[in-house]
Amino acid sequence: MPASLHALGLVALAAPRDERPATPAATVAPDVVEGCRRGDRASLEAVFRAHAAGLSRLLVRLVGPVADVEDLLQDTFANAIASFPTFRGEASVKTWLYRVAIHVAHQHLRRPRHRREVDLPDADAIAAPEVRSGEDPAQRELGERLYAHLDALDAAKRIALVLYVIEGHTIDEIAALTRASKAATRSRIFWARRALLRRLRRDPAFGGAR
Amino acid sequence: MTTCGALRDSLHREVDALEDVQRLVLDDHLAGCARCRGDRERLLAVHRIGAALPVPADARTHQRAIARALLEGPSTRFAPAPRSRRALIPLALAGAGAILLAAVLVLRPGDGELAAPLAIAPPAPPPATVVDAAPADAPSLADDVVEDGELAHDGVAVTTVPARQTLRAMRATQLRLAGARVIVAASSELRWVPEERTVLLERGRLDITNGANGIARVVAGRVDVEVGDADVTVEPTGVRVTRGAVAIREGARVVRLEAGGAASFEAPARPTPQPQGPPVAELLAVARTRFAAKDLAGAERAAAAALAARPSRADAAAARMLLADIAQASGALDRAVAHYTAVFTELAGLPAAESALYATARVELRRTRTAAARALLARYLDRHPAGRYTDDVRRQLAALPKE
């Protein structure tokens, strides 16, 4: 009888690159959802695997390129495990998991050690940053500058703005994802966009003048 | 002409995401409004840069996050995003109570000690094998073996376990490594380096029944056990021998342990803190200043005093790193390795642990202990696949001579 590592009680924590599993479809069968509610390990793992890539992308966009995505992802899954018994199925599992991830990102952004003084050098006087293979250094630099500006914003406003401008969600969707009213969401986006544009207008890397 | 405010919500949208009428109105406005033109360019840049951010998380990262979430459970109970500060007051009070309770528990004498020297305990009865402790509903594992890196079931190979891959035992599991029978306690993490016949035990416990040509070494935390023809139980906090003899190395010290003997790495009684002594931060600052001035003895005294003054975990890591750097500068490489190792094993959750692991590998390279360096570099890659030194580590691993 064939058996997998998992069936034998072992979890491979570092799968070799050439054995990466393909991302499965993000649809969740009702019995799997029921399994998740009961805390069934296999069901939870199946759901998490299906949504891990999308959640990672969302977390990176919300918190920026320097955060430890793995920790945030773990926190998202851990929170989801604790909360699955209360999942009523009114939203899709994907939407629900995205809500959890947004909450985790919000908590992360509110931590004092996350926030830092933003002191950007001149755009043309920046030393070549450390580059990872396959990354465009200029793009990476712009990303870091953008998120340094976003770090100066209030966490809830920043999340609303990122969901609106970068993720492309509508006001209604953002209100549902962040459990805020539409008016509050609209207000957050307004103030965040205004604050961000003020900063970008002074940043030469974004066509601004000092 | 339309006002700037009326177009605010269209500025960040790409042209093809706008309806024809919206596009016409926007174009009309932008033709006469330089400020909105600039803002539109900026918001489009925000959209493009954000959408193109690389996601430093691959399937391995996902798997690790899932496995840890499943094993370690929730770190914080999920609650909807806070609606007001007032709603947080009960939580804050509960949190303060929990912190107070935790502080009372942690500060009890004898708890939460840092690294302690090797202590030899009197012989103790052999432990029960952990298979006995497996849950009743767990399937029998007697026939599931890893034979030199290959996992087999009923004698049929079912999958390959790549070398240097960290495995976490979800429940008590029996493996066979280089002919030795190994019972892995539930929640243990280990890595098998076949070419060195070495097991790296990250956490948990191993009961090993070994032959002369079986496992050569088990490295667990600060402890390096040379296993000969012996039966031995190894944990990061202790070693117990039930047959044969093993040699245990901790830094420069080597202790031989015979059958019936046990060595533990339990912490000694906590020394009474000096209430009037200078604060840890001040001691660390003094140590750094002395070290920068090349006063190694003075730096070491200050760093050791900081370590003895009940530091926080972060301060303990800082003190250990300083002591390790001082030891390196003095040429005491064994001592440096011991301090670095204490950081990446006992303070593994801290950022300093990554630097400590890398520094240990560098020290082993410096004294041309290739096997140890290779194992440490591999361990670094496993723990920090996208770490600060990952590229260097890969280069150094590639440059090491093949065995």
XYZ file of C-alpha atoms in Angstrom:
613
model
C 0.000 0.000 0.000
C 1.610 3.251 -1.014
C 1.972 5.875 1.659
C 2.965 9.490 1.674
C 5.288 11.251 4.085
C 2.268 12.842 5.681
C 0.461 9.557 6.089
C 3.484 8.264 7.948
C 3.363 11.174 10.341
C 6.112 13.250 8.765
C 5.849 16.709 7.304
C 8.555 17.838 4.937
C 9.263 21.407 5.983
C 11.476 22.175 2.999
C 10.337 20.540 -0.218
C 12.942 20.668 -2.982
C 12.287 23.230 -5.667
C 11.634 20.732 -8.414
C 8.870 19.094 -6.420
C 6.725 22.153 -5.933
C 3.098 21.134 -6.057
C 0.936 22.903 -8.556
C -1.541 25.325 -7.014
C -4.860 23.553 -6.935
C -8.097 25.183 -7.961
C -9.472 27.584 -5.383
C -12.897 25.967 -5.117
C -13.857 24.344 -1.834
C -16.316 21.473 -1.567
C -18.962 21.699 1.187
C -17.667 18.597 2.959
C -14.190 20.129 3.057
C -15.603 23.288 4.612
C -17.416 21.140 7.165
C -14.126 19.347 7.850
C -12.455 22.710 8.432
C -15.146 23.663 10.920
C -14.482 20.439 12.791
C -10.759 21.155 12.730
C -9.946 18.258 10.406
C -6.279 18.632 9.558
C -6.482 17.326 5.999
C -9.388 19.627 5.117
C -7.647 22.657 6.580
C -4.467 21.830 4.728
C -6.342 21.425 1.442
C -8.092 24.782 1.822
C -4.926 26.585 2.867
C -2.908 25.144 -0.007
C -5.571 26.259 -2.465
C -5.460 29.855 -1.248
C -1.866 30.231 -0.063
C -0.573 31.891 -3.241
C -3.371 34.467 -3.379
C -3.067 35.221 0.322
C 0.719 35.662 0.039
C 0.245 38.123 -2.799
C -2.393 40.041 -0.862
C -0.213 40.196 2.267
C 2.806 41.442 0.310
C 0.721 44.170 -1.306
C -0.735 45.222 2.016
C 2.440 45.313 4.092
C 5.134 45.840 1.473
C 8.176 44.049 0.148
C 10.215 43.906 3.349
C 7.826 42.018 5.603
C 8.178 38.387 6.581
C 5.393 36.932 4.481
C 5.804 33.457 5.891
C 5.100 34.648 9.440
C 2.075 36.628 8.320
C 0.806 33.682 6.322
C 1.241 31.400 9.318
C -0.636 33.874 11.474
C -3.422 34.046 8.893
C -3.781 30.262 8.861
C -3.553 30.022 12.637
C -6.281 32.633 13.029
C -8.365 30.867 10.415
C -8.045 27.541 12.256
C -9.263 29.175 15.449
C -12.141 30.917 13.714
C -13.341 28.267 11.291
C -15.940 26.935 13.789
C -17.639 30.325 13.549
C -17.528 30.427 9.733
C -21.192 30.545 8.673
C -20.647 30.291 4.939
C -22.277 33.635 4.172
C -19.206 34.634 2.179
C -17.002 32.317 0.151
C -14.086 30.673 1.917
C -11.760 32.793 -0.210
C -13.384 36.053 0.858
C -13.410 34.914 4.457
C -9.719 33.975 4.358
C -8.932 37.327 2.749
C -10.697 39.028 5.629
C -8.540 37.097 8.067
C -5.400 38.044 6.131
C -6.416 41.708 6.076
C -6.942 41.574 9.818
C -3.494 40.011 10.297
C -1.921 42.666 8.058
C -3.739 45.361 10.009
C -2.413 44.034 13.307
C 1.070 43.872 11.817
C 0.929 47.424 10.511
C -0.234 48.736 13.857
C 2.749 47.322 15.714
C 5.052 50.163 16.732
C 8.190 48.397 15.513
C 6.730 48.210 12.032
C 6.414 51.971 11.781
C 9.571 53.836 11.024
C 10.753 57.313 10.269
C 10.747 57.802 6.534
C 13.883 59.545 5.407
C 14.302 59.012 1.718
C 17.501 59.893 -0.107
C 17.473 61.680 -3.449
C 16.209 59.395 -6.158
C 19.372 59.747 -8.234
C 21.760 59.454 -5.306
C 20.712 56.025 -4.152
C 23.394 53.371 -4.024
C 22.636 50.162 -5.884
C 20.566 48.068 -3.481
C 21.110 44.412 -2.775
C 19.463 42.584 -5.644
C 17.948 39.149 -5.615
C 18.218 37.128 -8.765
C 15.419 37.808 -11.211
C 14.477 41.135 -9.639
C 14.668 44.451 -11.418
C 16.652 46.720 -9.047
C 14.915 49.878 -10.247
C 11.503 48.299 -9.740
C 12.511 47.021 -6.335
C 13.749 50.470 -5.352
C 10.499 52.055 -6.448
C 8.567 49.457 -4.479
C 10.533 50.219 -1.348
C 10.046 53.958 -1.796
C 6.330 53.536 -2.354
C 5.911 51.428 0.781
C 8.048 53.834 2.794
C 5.481 56.483 1.903
C 2.598 54.127 2.696
C 4.186 53.404 6.099
C 3.479 56.998 7.029
C -0.284 56.438 6.688
C -2.727 55.170 9.274
C -3.028 51.372 8.976
C -6.766 51.188 8.274
C -6.606 53.975 5.699
C -3.586 52.471 4.045
C -5.275 49.058 3.755
C -8.362 50.605 2.191
C -6.217 52.519 -0.291
C -4.114 49.501 -1.251
C -7.226 47.386 -1.762
C -8.702 50.160 -3.902
C -5.757 51.331 -5.983
C -3.502 48.280 -6.185
C -5.920 45.368 -5.765
C -8.626 47.129 -7.786
C -11.538 46.355 -5.464
C -14.671 48.476 -5.404
C -15.792 50.473 -2.372
C -18.477 47.882 -1.632
C -15.992 45.016 -1.751
C -13.531 46.829 0.496
C -16.275 47.652 2.963
C -17.175 43.954 3.120
C -13.555 42.816 3.394
C -12.687 45.260 6.148
C -16.070 45.071 7.901
C -16.480 48.815 7.690
C -19.356 50.912 6.415
C -19.231 52.215 2.847
C -19.048 55.781 4.126
C -16.101 54.952 6.366
C -14.386 53.128 3.536
C -14.868 56.031 1.157
C -13.553 58.419 3.788
C -10.489 56.270 4.490
C -9.642 56.086 0.814
C -10.097 59.826 0.386
C -7.759 60.749 3.244
C -5.195 58.078 2.443
C -5.027 59.062 -1.216
C -4.657 62.712 -0.305
C -1.854 62.005 2.153
C -0.059 59.672 -0.218
C -0.266 62.074 -3.154
C 1.106 64.877 -0.997
C 4.138 62.752 -0.276
C 4.557 61.507 -3.820
C 4.394 65.056 -5.205
C 7.557 65.779 -3.214
C 9.374 62.618 -4.283
C 11.472 62.941 -7.451
C 11.146 59.205 -8.069
C 7.425 59.792 -8.636
C 7.827 62.861 -10.793
C 7.631 65.229 -7.849
C 9.782 68.192 -6.944
C 11.491 68.717 -3.582
C -15.254 71.531 -17.162
C -15.657 68.725 -14.617
C -14.150 69.416 -11.193
C -11.078 67.610 -9.885
C -13.100 66.100 -7.010
C -15.597 64.483 -9.358
C -12.822 62.568 -11.102
C -10.906 61.554 -8.026
C -12.075 57.956 -8.140
C -11.136 57.493 -11.786
C -7.577 58.745 -11.594
C -5.946 55.442 -10.653
C -7.802 53.329 -13.194
C -6.161 52.179 -16.385
C -7.816 53.471 -19.555
C -9.275 50.097 -20.472
C -10.945 49.861 -17.052
C -12.968 53.013 -17.734
C -16.206 53.237 -19.640
C -16.203 55.345 -22.816
C -18.007 58.266 -21.225
C -15.734 58.234 -18.164
C -12.698 58.191 -20.405
C -13.896 61.142 -22.465
C -14.704 63.190 -19.385
C -11.355 62.306 -17.846
C -9.394 63.154 -21.003
C -11.214 66.454 -21.256
C -10.364 67.323 -17.663
C -6.748 66.187 -17.815
C -6.099 68.295 -20.925
C -6.633 71.417 -18.837
C -5.465 70.310 -15.362
C -1.752 69.696 -14.885
C -2.192 68.730 -11.223
C -4.641 65.912 -12.007
C -2.404 64.779 -14.895
C 0.491 64.444 -12.466
C -1.654 62.732 -9.842
C -3.000 60.297 -12.402
C 0.537 59.351 -13.423
C 1.454 58.860 -9.770
C -1.581 56.739 -8.928
C -1.098 54.618 -12.032
C 2.511 54.142 -10.923
C 1.286 53.107 -7.460
C -1.031 50.566 -9.059
C 1.650 49.157 -11.360
C 4.410 49.045 -8.754
C 2.149 47.452 -6.149
C 0.746 44.911 -8.576
C 4.239 43.964 -9.756
C 5.720 43.456 -6.268
C 7.553 40.135 -6.154
C 6.028 37.682 -3.704
C 8.899 36.060 -1.811
C 6.828 33.005 -0.937
C 6.907 29.803 -2.930
C 5.230 26.465 -2.368
C 7.812 25.589 0.281
C 7.031 28.750 2.217
C 3.324 27.999 1.979
C 3.870 24.455 3.202
C 5.961 25.617 6.138
C 3.397 28.249 7.113
C 0.603 25.674 6.916
C 2.539 23.067 8.899
C 3.419 25.558 11.635
C -0.085 26.932 11.855
C -1.475 23.411 12.135
C 1.049 22.342 14.748
C 1.432 25.451 16.813
C -2.170 26.596 16.650
C -3.313 30.185 16.645
C -0.889 32.770 17.849
C -3.637 35.281 18.457
C -7.337 34.674 18.459
C -8.894 36.172 15.364
C -11.367 38.918 15.971
C -12.940 41.357 13.539
C -10.962 44.516 12.955
C -11.410 46.797 15.945
C -14.157 49.363 15.467
C -13.234 51.726 18.236
C -10.639 52.230 20.898
C -13.285 51.827 23.593
C -13.977 48.300 22.407
C -10.357 47.457 23.094
C -10.412 48.392 26.770
C -11.603 44.967 28.062
C -9.017 43.277 25.855
C -6.307 45.588 27.132
C -7.260 44.835 30.739
C -7.271 41.091 30.058
C -3.905 41.399 28.306
C -2.415 43.327 31.211
C -3.629 40.646 33.603
C -2.132 37.917 31.449
C 1.186 39.760 31.260
C 1.209 40.200 35.024
C 0.482 36.509 35.561
C 3.137 35.521 33.031
C 5.650 37.822 34.717
C 4.959 36.233 38.093
C 5.430 32.745 36.620
C 8.532 33.632 34.607
C 10.276 35.425 37.423
C 10.034 32.496 39.810
C 13.530 31.378 40.774
C 14.917 28.567 38.644
C 12.728 29.128 35.604
C 13.648 30.432 32.198
C 17.410 30.119 32.520
C 19.823 30.736 29.707
C 22.532 28.370 28.574
C 24.078 26.300 31.297
C 27.170 24.108 31.405
C 27.085 20.395 30.876
C 26.079 18.489 34.007
C 26.521 14.758 34.529
C 23.610 13.121 36.273
C 23.645 9.728 38.012
C 22.519 6.754 35.915
C 18.805 6.625 35.312
C 16.526 3.839 34.121
C 16.201 3.580 30.354
C 13.257 5.526 28.914
C 10.239 3.863 27.398
C 10.267 3.988 23.613
C 8.085 6.746 22.310
C 6.205 4.418 19.988
C 4.390 3.284 23.113
C 3.202 6.848 23.546
C 1.703 7.108 20.071
C -2.021 7.860 20.008
C -4.252 4.827 19.907
C -5.662 5.700 16.511
C -2.242 6.080 14.894
C -1.448 3.325 12.409
C 1.333 0.917 13.213
C 4.620 2.359 12.046
C 6.727 -0.699 12.551
C 7.106 -1.331 8.839
C 7.529 2.273 7.727
C 11.200 3.007 7.434
C 13.530 5.497 5.878
C 16.356 3.420 4.481
C 19.321 5.680 3.882
C 17.194 8.534 2.745
C 14.440 6.523 1.123
C 11.078 6.142 2.767
C 9.603 2.696 2.404
C 6.333 1.111 3.431
C 5.919 -2.651 3.620
C 9.311 -2.928 1.988
C 8.261 -0.921 -1.074
C 9.865 2.448 -1.708
C 7.135 5.057 -1.905
C 8.953 8.336 -1.942
C 12.397 9.812 -1.681
C 13.496 11.940 1.216
C 16.037 14.386 -0.172
C 19.145 14.863 1.882
C 19.164 17.856 4.220
C 15.419 18.145 4.203
C 13.924 18.988 7.564
C 11.239 16.537 8.595
C 8.791 17.119 11.375
C 7.247 14.054 12.993
C 3.545 14.614 13.382
C 3.457 11.626 15.722
C 5.917 9.100 17.101
C 7.625 7.565 14.094
C 10.200 4.885 13.522
C 12.892 5.430 10.906
C 15.923 3.489 9.809
C 18.951 5.625 9.033
C 22.226 4.038 7.891
C 21.090 0.792 9.464
C 20.311 2.379 12.823
C 16.798 2.232 14.210
C 15.572 5.661 15.232
C 12.351 6.355 17.071
C 11.387 9.968 16.601
C 9.166 11.487 19.277
C 6.072 13.350 18.139
C 6.679 16.982 17.098
C 10.407 16.394 16.684
C 12.232 18.019 13.805
C 15.273 16.463 12.260
C 17.436 16.475 9.193
C 19.505 13.616 7.798
C 22.856 14.321 6.157
C 23.645 10.898 4.630
C 27.168 11.614 3.407
C 28.215 12.520 6.953
C 25.887 9.977 8.566
C 24.747 12.837 10.755
C 21.347 13.631 12.212
C 20.631 17.256 12.984
C 17.959 17.297 15.679
C 16.276 20.681 15.666
C 13.843 19.838 18.435
C 12.268 16.873 20.129
C 13.798 13.534 21.036
C 15.412 10.563 19.303
C 15.801 7.038 20.692
C 18.600 5.475 18.641
C 19.643 1.850 18.411
C 22.910 2.136 16.559
C 25.524 -0.212 15.134
C 29.226 0.435 14.547
C 28.613 1.571 10.962
C 25.353 3.354 11.631
C 24.804 6.976 12.555
C 28.096 8.767 13.226
C 26.861 11.943 14.893
C 23.792 13.563 16.305
C 23.888 17.330 16.637
C 21.203 18.730 18.916
C 21.445 22.346 19.919
C 24.798 22.955 21.560
C 25.428 19.268 21.941
C 27.365 17.193 19.468
C 27.147 13.463 20.194
C 29.484 10.997 18.510
C 27.481 7.813 18.460
C 29.324 4.530 18.153
C 27.917 1.072 18.697
C 25.431 2.230 21.307
C 21.814 2.758 22.247
C 21.219 6.337 23.160
C 18.456 8.876 23.691
C 19.266 12.371 22.497
C 17.428 15.610 23.193
C 18.654 19.207 22.962
C 18.592 19.219 26.767
C 20.220 15.883 27.488
C 21.729 12.550 26.472
C 21.129 9.145 28.042
C 23.055 5.982 27.149
C 21.547 2.536 27.677
C 24.151 0.437 25.822
C 27.719 1.069 24.705
C 29.327 4.491 25.032
C 29.179 7.878 23.320
C 31.344 10.993 23.303
C 29.602 14.301 23.899
C 31.236 17.497 22.809
C 30.082 20.864 24.050
C 32.382 23.605 22.831
C 35.928 22.537 23.692
C 34.883 20.001 26.305
C 34.457 16.333 25.517
C 32.707 13.987 27.909
C 32.570 10.236 27.450
C 29.352 8.677 28.618
C 29.043 4.944 29.341
C 25.949 2.747 29.429
C 23.646 3.735 32.269
C 24.955 7.291 32.301
C 23.113 10.461 31.455
C 24.166 14.022 30.762
C 21.749 16.848 31.121
C 21.981 20.442 30.129
C 19.567 21.699 32.706
C 20.076 25.199 34.001
C 21.669 25.664 37.429
C 19.976 27.653 40.132
C 19.584 31.261 39.097
C 22.098 33.552 40.750
C 20.545 36.221 42.925
C 20.183 39.357 40.845
C 21.919 42.503 41.989
C 19.185 45.078 42.431
C 21.662 47.925 42.571
C 23.618 46.811 39.518
C 23.661 48.827 36.301
C 20.864 48.039 33.836
C 21.442 45.538 31.077
C 21.284 48.140 28.304
C 24.016 50.131 30.012
C 26.219 47.046 30.409
C 25.753 46.192 26.750
C 26.641 49.747 25.744
C 29.816 49.542 27.853
C 30.684 46.187 26.308
C 30.268 47.577 22.798
C 32.371 50.642 23.578
C 35.153 48.524 25.098
C 35.023 46.101 22.187
C 35.296 48.961 19.700
C 38.313 50.219 21.672
C 39.834 46.697 21.436
C 39.639 46.253 25.230
C 38.562 42.631 24.875
C 38.815 41.736 28.567
C 36.755 44.737 29.619
C 34.200 44.081 26.870
C 33.869 40.459 27.920
C 33.356 41.381 31.593
C 30.615 43.855 30.701
C 28.862 41.484 28.276
C 29.038 38.610 30.775
C 27.605 40.893 33.455
C 24.756 41.819 31.102
C 24.070 38.150 30.502
C 23.991 37.455 34.237
C 21.631 40.344 34.970
C 18.359 38.687 33.903
C 18.268 40.213 30.439
C 15.279 40.038 28.112
C 15.574 37.509 25.288
C 16.650 40.228 22.877
C 19.275 41.530 25.298
C 20.454 38.006 26.018
C 20.924 37.476 22.286
C 22.825 40.769 22.022
C 25.074 39.806 24.938
C 25.728 36.352 23.500
C 26.544 37.786 20.074
C 28.956 40.235 21.682
C 30.604 37.489 23.721
C 30.932 35.406 20.564
C 32.476 38.284 18.628
C 34.873 38.956 21.498
C 35.823 35.277 21.620
C 36.430 35.289 17.874
C 38.601 38.370 18.185
C 40.550 36.618 20.950
C 41.011 33.522 18.793
C 38.843 31.383 21.118
C 36.802 29.872 18.327
C 35.266 27.083 20.416
C 33.875 29.638 22.803
C 32.612 31.750 19.919
C 30.806 28.752 18.450
C 29.242 27.940 21.818
C 27.826 31.465 22.151
C 26.587 31.651 18.569
C 25.019 28.211 18.900
C 23.217 29.245 22.057
C 21.660 32.135 20.128
C 20.389 30.136 17.179
C 19.136 27.233 19.279
C 17.825 28.769 22.482
C 16.799 32.131 21.061
C 15.763 30.831 17.677
C 12.820 33.154 17.199
C 14.914 36.319 17.286
C 16.474 38.081 14.285
C 19.922 37.556 15.825
C 19.497 33.807 15.417
C 19.924 34.098 11.651
C 23.194 36.015 12.017
C 24.381 33.601 14.698
C 23.786 30.560 12.521
C 25.628 32.142 9.623
C 28.473 33.278 11.883
C 28.872 29.758 13.287
C 29.241 28.376 9.786
C 31.834 31.061 9.027
C 33.826 30.110 12.112
C 33.771 26.441 11.133
C 34.939 27.393 7.640
C 37.670 29.514 9.181
C 39.015 26.527 11.075
C 38.477 24.278 8.028
C 35.939 22.002 9.687
C 34.264 21.418 6.371
C 31.698 18.848 7.461
C 30.407 20.986 10.303
C 30.383 24.079 8.103
C 28.466 22.240 5.390
C 25.867 21.030 7.888
C 25.460 24.518 9.326
C 25.205 26.183 5.927
C 22.578 23.642 4.898
C 20.736 24.315 8.115
C 20.840 28.037 7.372
C 19.345 27.520 3.909
C 16.664 25.361 5.369
C 15.699 27.864 8.049
C 16.180 31.014 5.963
C 15.570 30.214 2.291
C 15.286 33.930 1.545
C 17.475 35.242 4.344
C 20.011 38.029 4.499
C 22.929 35.707 3.757
C 21.225 33.168 1.519
C 23.198 34.069 -1.599
C 26.511 33.985 0.291
C 25.609 30.683 1.871
C 24.778 29.146 -1.504
C 28.082 30.362 -2.918
C 30.015 28.960 0.012
C 28.224 25.632 -0.130
C 28.994 25.374 -3.840
C 32.646 26.200 -3.187
C 33.078 23.491 -0.555
C 35.009 20.440 -1.767
C 32.922 17.373 -2.570
C 33.316 14.479 -0.188
